Short mmCIF file of C-alpha atoms in Angstrom, two decimals:
data_model
loop_
_atom_site.label_atom_id
_atom_site.label_comp_id
_atom_site.label_asym_id
_atom_site.label_seq_id
_atom_site.Cartn_x
_atom_site.Cartn_y
_atom_site.Cartn_z
CA MET A 1 -2.16 -2.60 15.48
CA ASN A 2 -5.67 0.22 15.43
CA SER A 3 -8.56 -0.20 13.54
CA THR A 4 -7.47 3.57 12.26
CA THR A 5 -4.68 2.11 11.17
CA THR A 6 -5.70 -0.83 9.43
CA GLU A 7 -8.30 1.24 7.69
CA ILE A 8 -5.40 3.95 6.04
CA LEU A 9 -3.45 0.87 5.21
CA LYS A 10 -6.23 -0.60 3.52
CA ASP A 11 -6.32 2.91 1.66
CA ALA A 12 -3.65 2.89 0.83
CA ILE A 13 -2.97 -0.27 -0.81
CA SER A 14 -6.22 0.36 -2.74
CA ALA A 15 -4.87 4.07 -4.04
CA ILE A 16 -1.66 1.66 -5.12
CA TYR A 17 -4.02 -1.40 -7.19
CA SER A 18 -6.04 1.39 -8.62
CA THR A 19 -2.39 3.77 -9.87
CA PHE A 20 -0.95 0.37 -11.08
CA PRO A 21 -4.01 -1.55 -11.94
CA ASN A 22 -1.94 -4.57 -14.11
CA LEU A 23 0.61 -5.35 -11.14
CA SER A 24 0.56 -9.14 -12.45
CA TYR A 25 1.93 -10.63 -9.66
CA LYS A 26 1.67 -10.69 -5.94
CA PRO A 27 3.80 -7.26 -4.82
CA ARG A 28 5.56 -7.79 -1.26
CA PRO A 29 5.45 -5.20 1.27
CA ASP A 30 9.09 -3.67 0.03
CA ASP A 31 7.47 -3.58 -3.54
CA VAL A 32 4.77 -1.54 -2.18
CA LYS A 33 6.22 0.63 -0.44
CA LEU A 34 8.60 1.32 -3.54
CA LEU A 35 5.46 2.06 -5.52
CA ALA A 36 4.14 4.00 -2.76
CA ALA A 37 7.64 5.87 -2.93
CA TYR A 38 7.02 6.80 -6.84
CA MET A 39 3.79 8.03 -6.72
CA LYS A 40 4.60 10.46 -3.86
CA SER A 41 7.39 11.56 -6.20
CA ARG A 42 5.52 12.22 -9.31
CA ASP A 43 2.24 14.05 -7.62
CA SER A 44 2.04 16.62 -4.84
CA ASP A 45 -1.23 16.05 -4.25
CA TYR A 46 -0.76 11.88 -4.11
CA PRO A 47 -2.79 10.26 -1.26
CA ARG A 48 -1.67 10.77 2.23
CA SER A 49 -2.41 7.43 3.22
CA LEU A 50 0.88 6.62 1.59
CA ASP A 51 3.16 8.04 4.10
CA LEU A 52 1.84 6.09 6.73
CA LEU A 53 2.22 3.05 4.52
CA LEU A 54 5.90 4.28 4.14
CA THR A 55 6.32 4.43 7.97
CA VAL A 56 4.36 0.89 9.19
CA ASN A 57 6.89 -2.28 9.19
CA ASN A 58 6.54 -5.06 6.93
CA ARG A 59 4.79 -7.33 9.11
CA GLU A 60 1.44 -4.78 9.31
CA VAL A 61 1.61 -3.92 5.53
CA GLU A 62 2.02 -8.08 4.41
CA LEU A 63 -1.30 -8.28 6.67
CA GLU A 64 -3.20 -5.91 4.73
CA LEU A 65 -1.89 -7.16 1.74
CA LEU A 66 -2.93 -10.77 2.38
CA LYS A 67 -7.02 -9.37 3.48
CA TYR A 68 -6.95 -6.86 0.20
CA ARG A 69 -6.21 -10.32 -1.90
CA ARG A 70 -9.05 -12.06 -0.24
CA ASN A 71 -11.72 -9.72 -1.22
#
């Protein structure tokens, strides 16, 4: 995964946590993808980084989630 992809996934995860600040559990990659799909379905002006998040494999999402939680 290149640094551009990493930054886009980081932006997507940040957008999800900003939209759903009361997540009281550590979401799995599938959970994050469901939230991203929900965000896309509710607003045509969704963060475009969600498009990439929905296409990458779950392992890449998991790695970015771990990095996000450490910060």
